[in-house]
Amino acid sequence: MQNQITRYDKSNLPATSIDRQIEAMKSAQIWQVEKIDLDTVLMTCVNKAFKDKGQMVIPSDMDHIVNNLIDMVLEHCPFIRIGEIPIAIEKGILGDYGDYFGLNVVTFTNFIKTHYASQNRANLAKQAIVRHDEIKEPTESEVLEQDKILLKSAFEKFKSSGRYEDHGNYLYKVAAKKLNLFELSPERQKEYLEQGKIIAIEKLKNEQIQRPNERKRISKIMDQANNLEKGSDGVKLVYKESLQIALTNWFKELIEMDAEITDLLTD
């Protein structure tokens, strides 16, 4: 028997679903978001979409889809908000935007474009403006407590799996800058920077192989990374990898000392 997707009357959606969509309308527009952060959001959404469909995709295909999807969305929906993208893709997967054949760049782009042009989105945008003043912003102490929870969760995941991907280097900033739980010496900073450069360049070389039509652009980023060109896309990749190494090695040191992050967190 063919599986049928149940569709619900939009007016009868649970309040939590409506609230989520309204909150998404208040997030930053994608053109205001760092490309690396946009890449993270899209990678997460695309990966989830394949899992929800029970399909597998090799990493090279995933990178191809996400890299091209970024360009397509920036071109066709530059003012869509970052929080809307997961919602648009989830609705598309569930069939809210019609039938589709396979998951690829065109499919995901159509999901996002259809959501962006929908009347439902226009109506929710108006509600988001009206309800903006009703939303209570979290206090600094509430944000700090949430950051501590995220850091402890990341450490537990690292202990069980041996790795943790710190998207946007957020948890490094929480641990080293916000909570001052560890500090890198100038020598260690230089060491991690060199290691980060090697990893970043190696990833770019692999990307060059996978995307031969963009060799020139990728070569430019590789030169930027190699020369640590200030403010460039290349140096951002180097710093991303360097700070990932820093967080990972700190986690390893805690494990070697049989220490827990909870013991380091004091009121």
mmCIF file of C-alpha atoms in Angstrom:
data_model
loop_
_atom_site.group_PDB
_atom_site.id
_atom_site.type_symbol
_atom_site.label_atom_id
_atom_site.label_comp_id
_atom_site.label_asym_id
_atom_site.label_seq_id
_atom_site.Cartn_x
_atom_site.Cartn_y
_atom_site.Cartn_z
ATOM 1 C CA MET A 1 0.000 0.000 0.000
ATOM 2 C CA GLN A 2 1.353 3.406 -0.928
ATOM 3 C CA ASN A 3 2.145 5.643 2.030
ATOM 4 C CA GLN A 4 0.021 8.758 2.143
ATOM 5 C CA ILE A 5 1.154 11.954 3.857
ATOM 6 C CA THR A 6 -1.538 13.445 6.082
ATOM 7 C CA ARG A 7 -2.079 17.140 5.502
ATOM 8 C CA TYR A 8 -3.567 19.393 8.147
ATOM 9 C CA ASP A 9 -5.574 22.571 7.852
ATOM 10 C CA LYS A 10 -3.079 25.384 8.405
ATOM 11 C CA SER A 11 -5.595 27.227 10.599
ATOM 12 C CA ASN A 12 -5.595 24.265 12.995
ATOM 13 C CA LEU A 13 -1.833 23.987 13.421
ATOM 14 C CA PRO A 14 -0.715 23.646 17.052
ATOM 15 C CA ALA A 15 0.237 26.908 18.764
ATOM 16 C CA THR A 16 3.811 25.690 19.158
ATOM 17 C CA SER A 17 4.118 25.304 15.366
ATOM 18 C CA ILE A 18 2.798 28.820 14.772
ATOM 19 C CA ASP A 19 5.050 30.226 17.493
ATOM 20 C CA ARG A 20 8.065 28.535 15.936
ATOM 21 C CA GLN A 21 7.296 30.056 12.550
ATOM 22 C CA ILE A 22 6.745 33.511 14.026
ATOM 23 C CA GLU A 23 10.034 33.278 15.909
ATOM 24 C CA ALA A 24 11.747 32.274 12.664
ATOM 25 C CA MET A 25 10.445 35.485 11.060
ATOM 26 C CA LYS A 26 12.410 37.468 13.638
ATOM 27 C CA SER A 27 15.775 35.836 12.950
ATOM 28 C CA ALA A 28 18.459 37.471 10.794
ATOM 29 C CA GLN A 29 18.031 37.697 7.023
ATOM 30 C CA ILE A 30 20.428 35.325 5.295
ATOM 31 C CA TRP A 31 22.413 38.071 3.586
ATOM 32 C CA GLN A 32 23.312 39.328 7.086
ATOM 33 C CA VAL A 33 24.569 35.907 8.217
ATOM 34 C CA GLU A 34 28.194 34.807 7.957
ATOM 35 C CA LYS A 35 28.514 32.359 5.075
ATOM 36 C CA ILE A 36 30.050 29.733 7.320
ATOM 37 C CA ASP A 37 27.022 29.929 9.642
ATOM 38 C CA LEU A 38 24.633 29.714 6.696
ATOM 39 C CA ASP A 39 26.589 26.676 5.505
ATOM 40 C CA THR A 40 26.108 25.055 8.919
ATOM 41 C CA VAL A 41 22.353 25.621 8.922
ATOM 42 C CA LEU A 42 21.914 24.301 5.390
ATOM 43 C CA MET A 43 24.156 21.281 6.013
ATOM 44 C CA THR A 44 22.109 20.365 9.092
ATOM 45 C CA CYS A 45 18.790 20.785 7.242
ATOM 46 C CA VAL A 46 19.868 18.819 4.169
ATOM 47 C CA ASN A 47 21.331 16.009 6.266
ATOM 48 C CA LYS A 48 18.097 15.781 8.282
ATOM 49 C CA ALA A 49 16.017 15.746 5.098
ATOM 50 C CA PHE A 50 17.884 12.711 3.742
ATOM 51 C CA LYS A 51 17.550 10.918 7.075
ATOM 52 C CA ASP A 52 13.830 11.724 7.275
ATOM 53 C CA LYS A 53 13.398 10.160 3.836
ATOM 54 C CA GLY A 54 15.411 7.119 4.843
ATOM 55 C CA GLN A 55 17.990 7.853 2.148
ATOM 56 C CA MET A 56 21.763 7.881 2.292
ATOM 57 C CA VAL A 57 24.046 10.380 0.588
ATOM 58 C CA ILE A 58 27.824 10.300 0.330
ATOM 59 C CA PRO A 59 29.680 13.313 1.810
ATOM 60 C CA SER A 60 30.792 14.625 -1.582
ATOM 61 C CA ASP A 61 27.172 14.763 -2.770
ATOM 62 C CA MET A 62 26.169 16.495 0.441
ATOM 63 C CA ASP A 63 28.860 19.153 0.025
ATOM 64 C CA HIS A 64 27.839 19.685 -3.599
ATOM 65 C CA ILE A 65 24.188 20.171 -2.657
ATOM 66 C CA VAL A 66 24.897 22.562 0.226
ATOM 67 C CA ASN A 67 27.490 24.650 -1.590
ATOM 68 C CA ASN A 68 25.253 25.159 -4.600
ATOM 69 C CA LEU A 69 22.154 25.633 -2.462
ATOM 70 C CA ILE A 70 23.801 28.542 -0.651
ATOM 71 C CA ASP A 71 24.321 30.364 -3.944
ATOM 72 C CA MET A 72 20.803 29.604 -5.174
ATOM 73 C CA VAL A 73 19.093 30.779 -1.994
ATOM 74 C CA LEU A 74 21.192 33.947 -1.781
ATOM 75 C CA GLU A 75 20.281 34.715 -5.385
ATOM 76 C CA HIS A 76 16.554 33.966 -5.270
ATOM 77 C CA CYS A 77 15.592 34.632 -1.621
ATOM 78 C CA PRO A 78 18.168 37.058 -0.160
ATOM 79 C CA PHE A 79 15.725 38.426 2.408
ATOM 80 C CA ILE A 80 14.467 35.124 3.746
ATOM 81 C CA ARG A 81 15.382 34.682 7.396
ATOM 82 C CA ILE A 82 17.809 32.043 8.601
ATOM 83 C CA GLY A 83 15.259 30.519 10.975
ATOM 84 C CA GLU A 84 12.812 29.909 8.135
ATOM 85 C CA ILE A 85 15.063 27.563 6.187
ATOM 86 C CA PRO A 86 14.617 24.484 8.423
ATOM 87 C CA ILE A 87 10.853 25.060 8.392
ATOM 88 C CA ALA A 88 10.731 25.424 4.598
ATOM 89 C CA ILE A 89 12.684 22.219 4.028
ATOM 90 C CA GLU A 90 10.683 20.262 6.617
ATOM 91 C CA LYS A 91 7.409 21.334 4.982
ATOM 92 C CA GLY A 92 8.755 20.471 1.549
ATOM 93 C CA ILE A 93 9.755 16.987 2.670
ATOM 94 C CA LEU A 94 6.244 16.454 4.064
ATOM 95 C CA GLY A 95 4.703 17.359 0.705
ATOM 96 C CA ASP A 96 3.281 20.767 1.631
ATOM 97 C CA TYR A 97 4.724 22.209 -1.575
ATOM 98 C CA GLY A 98 3.626 19.443 -3.928
ATOM 99 C CA ASP A 99 5.223 16.346 -5.361
ATOM 100 C CA TYR A 100 8.959 16.147 -5.956
ATOM 101 C CA PHE A 101 11.347 13.605 -7.407
ATOM 102 C CA GLY A 102 14.539 13.024 -5.453
ATOM 103 C CA LEU A 103 16.441 15.362 -3.143
ATOM 104 C CA ASN A 104 18.836 17.639 -4.980
ATOM 105 C CA VAL A 105 19.766 21.309 -5.311
ATOM 106 C CA VAL A 106 16.710 22.109 -7.442
ATOM 107 C CA THR A 107 14.335 20.343 -5.052
ATOM 108 C CA PHE A 108 15.644 22.124 -1.947
ATOM 109 C CA THR A 109 15.709 25.469 -3.758
ATOM 110 C CA ASN A 110 12.079 25.028 -4.789
ATOM 111 C CA PHE A 111 11.086 24.199 -1.213
ATOM 112 C CA ILE A 112 12.637 27.429 0.019
ATOM 113 C CA LYS A 113 11.369 29.582 -2.878
ATOM 114 C CA THR A 114 7.810 28.253 -2.490
ATOM 115 C CA HIS A 115 7.851 28.941 1.239
ATOM 116 C CA TYR A 116 9.289 32.405 0.637
ATOM 117 C CA ALA A 117 6.513 33.341 -1.806
ATOM 118 C CA SER A 118 3.636 31.794 0.170
ATOM 119 C CA GLN A 119 0.694 33.753 1.542
ATOM 120 C CA ASN A 120 1.068 31.887 4.817
ATOM 121 C CA ARG A 121 4.535 33.370 5.242
ATOM 122 C CA ALA A 122 3.230 36.870 4.492
ATOM 123 C CA ASN A 123 0.545 36.494 7.152
ATOM 124 C CA LEU A 124 3.003 35.195 9.739
ATOM 125 C CA ALA A 125 5.377 38.066 8.985
ATOM 126 C CA LYS A 126 2.655 40.509 10.021
ATOM 127 C CA GLN A 127 2.038 38.573 13.230
ATOM 128 C CA ALA A 128 5.749 38.556 13.984
ATOM 129 C CA ILE A 129 5.828 42.345 13.811
ATOM 130 C CA VAL A 130 2.758 42.677 16.042
ATOM 131 C CA ARG A 131 4.051 40.192 18.635
ATOM 132 C CA HIS A 132 7.649 41.393 18.690
ATOM 133 C CA ASP A 133 7.176 43.389 21.886
ATOM 134 C CA GLU A 134 5.447 40.466 23.586
ATOM 135 C CA ILE A 135 8.501 38.187 23.381
ATOM 136 C CA LYS A 136 10.573 38.156 26.519
ATOM 137 C CA GLU A 137 14.277 38.238 25.766
ATOM 138 C CA PRO A 138 16.364 35.868 27.903
ATOM 139 C CA THR A 139 18.458 37.516 30.602
ATOM 140 C CA GLU A 140 22.247 37.336 30.577
ATOM 141 C CA SER A 141 22.177 34.825 33.424
ATOM 142 C CA GLU A 142 19.691 32.635 31.528
ATOM 143 C CA VAL A 143 21.896 32.693 28.430
ATOM 144 C CA LEU A 144 24.926 31.844 30.562
ATOM 145 C CA GLU A 145 23.185 28.854 32.140
ATOM 146 C CA GLN A 146 22.158 27.599 28.707
ATOM 147 C CA ASP A 147 25.746 27.964 27.478
ATOM 148 C CA LYS A 148 26.960 25.877 30.419
ATOM 149 C CA ILE A 149 24.437 23.159 29.589
ATOM 150 C CA LEU A 150 25.553 23.144 25.934
ATOM 151 C CA LEU A 151 29.204 22.925 26.953
ATOM 152 C CA LYS A 152 28.600 20.021 29.349
ATOM 153 C CA SER A 153 26.544 18.216 26.701
ATOM 154 C CA ALA A 154 29.294 18.679 24.106
ATOM 155 C CA PHE A 155 31.917 17.285 26.486
ATOM 156 C CA GLU A 156 29.785 14.219 27.227
ATOM 157 C CA LYS A 157 29.305 13.642 23.501
ATOM 158 C CA PHE A 158 33.073 13.941 22.958
ATOM 159 C CA LYS A 159 33.767 11.412 25.701
ATOM 160 C CA SER A 160 31.401 8.904 24.142
ATOM 161 C CA SER A 161 32.266 9.419 20.454
ATOM 162 C CA GLY A 162 35.770 10.886 20.462
ATOM 163 C CA ARG A 163 34.784 13.950 18.441
ATOM 164 C CA TYR A 164 32.613 17.015 18.500
ATOM 165 C CA GLU A 165 31.951 19.466 15.651
ATOM 166 C CA ASP A 166 31.910 22.988 17.108
ATOM 167 C CA HIS A 167 29.901 24.798 14.427
ATOM 168 C CA GLY A 168 30.851 28.475 14.312
ATOM 169 C CA ASN A 169 33.371 27.811 17.137
ATOM 170 C CA TYR A 170 30.590 28.818 19.512
ATOM 171 C CA LEU A 171 31.538 26.502 22.366
ATOM 172 C CA TYR A 172 35.216 27.435 22.103
ATOM 173 C CA LYS A 173 34.181 31.047 22.647
ATOM 174 C CA VAL A 174 31.966 30.047 25.574
ATOM 175 C CA ALA A 175 34.688 27.986 27.282
ATOM 176 C CA ALA A 176 37.754 30.125 26.572
ATOM 177 C CA LYS A 177 36.363 33.650 26.298
ATOM 178 C CA LYS A 178 33.077 33.769 28.173
ATOM 179 C CA LEU A 179 33.795 31.395 31.070
ATOM 180 C CA ASN A 180 37.607 31.654 31.021
ATOM 181 C CA LEU A 181 37.959 27.917 31.632
ATOM 182 C CA PHE A 182 41.223 27.667 29.722
ATOM 183 C CA GLU A 183 43.755 29.929 28.045
ATOM 184 C CA LEU A 184 46.118 29.334 25.149
ATOM 185 C CA SER A 185 49.717 30.452 25.377
ATOM 186 C CA PRO A 186 51.168 32.383 22.402
ATOM 187 C CA GLU A 187 53.175 29.283 21.508
ATOM 188 C CA ARG A 188 50.098 27.052 21.588
ATOM 189 C CA GLN A 189 48.125 29.582 19.533
ATOM 190 C CA LYS A 190 50.813 29.555 16.869
ATOM 191 C CA GLU A 191 50.917 25.749 16.896
ATOM 192 C CA TYR A 192 47.140 25.452 16.476
ATOM 193 C CA LEU A 193 47.139 28.085 13.759
ATOM 194 C CA GLU A 194 49.643 26.093 11.721
ATOM 195 C CA GLN A 195 47.683 22.885 12.243
ATOM 196 C CA GLY A 196 44.462 24.661 11.300
ATOM 197 C CA LYS A 197 46.081 25.962 8.128
ATOM 198 C CA ILE A 198 47.130 22.458 7.083
ATOM 199 C CA ILE A 199 43.633 21.061 7.668
ATOM 200 C CA ALA A 200 41.884 23.977 5.941
ATOM 201 C CA ILE A 201 44.114 23.747 2.863
ATOM 202 C CA GLU A 202 43.681 19.973 2.694
ATOM 203 C CA LYS A 203 39.891 20.368 2.768
ATOM 204 C CA LEU A 204 40.078 23.006 0.049
ATOM 205 C CA LYS A 205 42.193 20.683 -2.117
ATOM 206 C CA ASN A 206 39.545 17.987 -1.770
ATOM 207 C CA GLU A 207 36.870 20.519 -2.639
ATOM 208 C CA GLN A 208 38.837 21.453 -5.753
ATOM 209 C CA ILE A 209 38.753 17.838 -6.875
ATOM 210 C CA GLN A 210 35.020 17.555 -6.244
ATOM 211 C CA ARG A 211 34.224 20.891 -7.919
ATOM 212 C CA PRO A 212 36.625 21.283 -10.881
ATOM 213 C CA ASN A 213 34.534 24.084 -12.378
ATOM 214 C CA GLU A 214 35.397 26.258 -9.386
ATOM 215 C CA ARG A 215 39.120 25.596 -9.265
ATOM 216 C CA LYS A 216 40.022 29.243 -9.739
ATOM 217 C CA ARG A 217 37.830 30.473 -6.880
ATOM 218 C CA ILE A 218 38.978 27.712 -4.547
ATOM 219 C CA SER A 219 42.646 28.323 -5.450
ATOM 220 C CA LYS A 220 42.204 31.941 -4.422
ATOM 221 C CA ILE A 221 40.806 30.881 -1.042
ATOM 222 C CA MET A 222 43.698 28.448 -0.624
ATOM 223 C CA ASP A 223 46.185 31.275 -1.213
ATOM 224 C CA GLN A 224 44.320 33.401 1.325
ATOM 225 C CA ALA A 225 44.500 30.585 3.859
ATOM 226 C CA ASN A 226 48.178 29.896 3.209
ATOM 227 C CA ASN A 227 49.055 33.597 3.557
ATOM 228 C CA LEU A 228 46.648 34.157 6.486
ATOM 229 C CA GLU A 229 45.159 37.067 4.578
ATOM 230 C CA LYS A 230 43.345 39.198 7.126
ATOM 231 C CA GLY A 231 39.551 39.248 6.808
ATOM 232 C CA SER A 232 39.511 36.765 3.910
ATOM 233 C CA ASP A 233 37.392 33.646 3.509
ATOM 234 C CA GLY A 234 40.569 31.607 3.577
ATOM 235 C CA VAL A 235 41.814 32.866 6.920
ATOM 236 C CA LYS A 236 38.338 32.379 8.421
ATOM 237 C CA LEU A 237 38.548 28.711 7.479
ATOM 238 C CA VAL A 238 41.990 28.485 9.088
ATOM 239 C CA TYR A 239 40.750 30.034 12.330
ATOM 240 C CA LYS A 240 37.696 27.776 12.323
ATOM 241 C CA GLU A 241 39.890 24.674 12.143
ATOM 242 C CA SER A 242 42.398 26.077 14.660
ATOM 243 C CA LEU A 243 39.750 26.793 17.288
ATOM 244 C CA GLN A 244 38.185 23.380 16.667
ATOM 245 C CA ILE A 245 41.578 21.828 17.471
ATOM 246 C CA ALA A 246 41.878 23.992 20.589
ATOM 247 C CA LEU A 247 38.509 22.868 21.962
ATOM 248 C CA THR A 248 39.144 19.226 21.100
ATOM 249 C CA ASN A 249 42.555 19.200 22.790
ATOM 250 C CA TRP A 250 41.104 20.865 25.886
ATOM 251 C CA PHE A 251 38.481 18.132 26.057
ATOM 252 C CA LYS A 252 41.259 15.516 25.734
ATOM 253 C CA GLU A 253 43.239 17.143 28.558
ATOM 254 C CA LEU A 254 40.187 17.067 30.829
ATOM 255 C CA ILE A 255 39.719 13.358 30.116
ATOM 256 C CA GLU A 256 43.402 12.630 30.802
ATOM 257 C CA MET A 257 43.112 14.452 34.156
ATOM 258 C CA ASP A 258 39.856 12.607 34.904
ATOM 259 C CA ALA A 259 38.217 16.022 35.309
ATOM 260 C CA GLU A 260 34.644 17.091 34.658
ATOM 261 C CA ILE A 261 33.518 20.414 33.235
ATOM 262 C CA THR A 262 30.903 20.572 35.994
ATOM 263 C CA ASP A 263 33.748 20.825 38.537
ATOM 264 C CA LEU A 264 35.127 23.869 36.723
ATOM 265 C CA LEU A 265 31.850 25.767 36.629
ATOM 266 C CA THR A 266 31.393 27.883 39.723
ATOM 267 C CA ASP A 267 28.666 30.397 40.529
#
